[in-house]
Amino acid sequence: MAKRSQRKAPSSQAAAPQTTIEHSIDFYAHHSPFGANASFTLGRLGRGGGFGLDLGRPAEQDIFVAYARKGEPARALPFFKGSGGASLAAFAMTAPGTDTTAQIPDPTQDAFYRGWQIFPEAEIERDLAWASDSWAAGDLTFRILSPFGPVANPDTADAAATRLAVLPALLAEIELDNSASDEPAWAFFGLAPNDGTGVRTLSHTTQRNLLGIAGETRFALAARPDGDAVQEVQPWFIDQMLSTGKPEVHGLPKQGGLLLHVEPRTKKTFTVALAFYRGGVVTSGIEASYFYTRYYSCVEDVLDTALARAEELKALAAQRDRELRDSKLNPSQQFLLAHATHSYYGSSQLLDSGGRALWVVNEGEYQMINTFDLTVDHLYFELRYHPWAVRNALDLFCDRYFYYDEVQDVLRGREKHTGGLSFVHDMGICNQFSPPHCSSYEIPDRTGGFSFMTHEQLVNWVLCASSYVLTQKDDGWLFERQGTFRETFRSLLHRDHTDPTKRNGVMGYDTAKCGKTGQEITTYDSLDASLGQSRNNLYLAVKTWASYVALAKVFDALGDPELASAASAMADRSAATVVSQFDKKEQFIPAVFNENVDSRIIPAVEGLVFPWLLGDRDATSEKGRYAELITALKQHIRTILVPGVCIDSESNGWKMSSTSHNTWLSKIALSQFVVRKVLGLRFRGQEEEWDSAHSQWQQVGCADWACTDQIRSYDGKDLGSRYYPRAVTSVLWLEE
């Protein structure tokens, strides 16, 4: 349960602060179907939410989940604007006791909620699980189910299975317990869009067996008819309707929903479908429509299928919830993985372009398309549930979003040399695909954000492609892309040094695309030089080492022993360079080599995940062929994972860099896995406290934005990368 609680770090942690950990149920979460770039966002008390399509932030609809009985005031969950207090008497548009039956309300004003009693936070229990989110208060329980599971390649899979997998719908359950009362009870589940969107009752516009309310043709909620137990409503006065339990339907009000009746001495659960729909071409640059429009003609079609297949969808959601609940993850880890997964699917988008599937994960609030440095972090989740998506994105990078460049020595006059193949940062923004060979992000003559990430995106392609082809044993794709693998190897060499005898396995040259004054950056674009600079960077050096290790295995699979040997030799050089930088006195490796940057960074170990993923346990063993590298990295982590260095002394959470308070949840999760599983380091008595601090960041400091990646380490406040998909790196924890 995501209940509010407080606890302190154990006193046995002599160096750790006595940090108060405060948790909350008052935070937004995504609730999203697969590949629809849509979310029914809910959970912030007093703030609304609701249906959002192609939206990089929570919607601002008022969502009503309330119930009443004869002679009792209505009670409501606080999911609409201003409902954070204990009572809504102040929301009356007229004085108490005024006869409102003859009045026509101002449609620009809020609806009536006169006399409603709002559940305060202390009376609400919330449980965010892997495929569900539920709130229980009084006699009411409200659940949103967002089932997910393995999805086969939509270009080749059975049409019936694909039709259900791409269904752009969720399920909601409203459970009202009236078993202790001799009076009938009724619940209301509905919404007011608040943005001028017109609403309509479904029975007036369709012949299907549906009752509910739709927002034009883009979203809707509906249930099956059930005698008088389920009734559509589109009232002027929600409070008046709920006080009497009598349905009202008018054409003008821009609000409505379902009135749900429960007999005395009974308990009843109602199943409601929540559907999204956008027809036609939805993107530019590359024209594409939503893949689901192959199978569904309208939002009513989506609702009909969701209700017809409701039991299957509920079972799938229950399976995922049970899987996470039965895992050995602690409660904070379970919350973090669930929260991240909800947001990942909220950014997922499956398109139909020219009759073929086109996979996109949008970059949260920024809405950039297939940002490559996120693709590499989504890798672990996608290999688990839909590995074809990795290949799909890599193919588009190879076919459209690549370039060839020259390189330059930024430290010595910027003389240009032969470069090679690399890939863009992203494919566009807000459903607008960039022209070939261009991103929406990168520009020349920058030394920080918005510069080029040429080397990093190059190793990202190598690592994603190697991981896909070797774990999925896709020999056909391996041989189809063998030329690209060979070109990436040559490109890595050229970015090291023009003289083969002087290559040390680490990036030494920046792309000439950086212009006359710029330099390359990494995915950590908003941090200082400790992680923001690419050249001679420890983080990127270890990922480059991992790339050479992976390429040696790829070339071996291609039957090319000469290239396999050359790649292994470069891996040896990379490892030796990193080891040579180990400070024996201070027992750490500086963040940037030979450039007077001695910050301590956790992502030094990030690259170790890739040989582990490929099953190469020798490469990550202290007794293996890279023993000195692994030993040095283990000691580096022991040195820096202490308060005041890479453990924040105020929050007790992880800091990516000792010299920056900007820390990233996705990279924390990934690095935790490497530290525990790959390196075998444990910090007994501290790990759960760290996890608790990280979950508190999401529930309190980042409550306004669903899962957030960039966080200020000392107080958990969001710093950017909000509404974000990337933290599904936490799925790796299940491998522990």
Coordinates of C-alpha atoms in Angstrom, one line a residue, residues 4 199 594 600 612 625 692 712 726:
R4 CA 1.4 7.8 4.3
V199 CA -19.8 15.1 -24.3
N594 CA 43.4 13.6 -17.5
R600 CA 33.0 10.4 -8.2
W612 CA 26.0 -9.9 -18.0
R625 CA 39.8 -12.0 -18.2
S692 CA 12.4 4.0 0.7
R712 CA 17.0 16.9 -6.8
R726 CA 12.8 5.4 -18.7

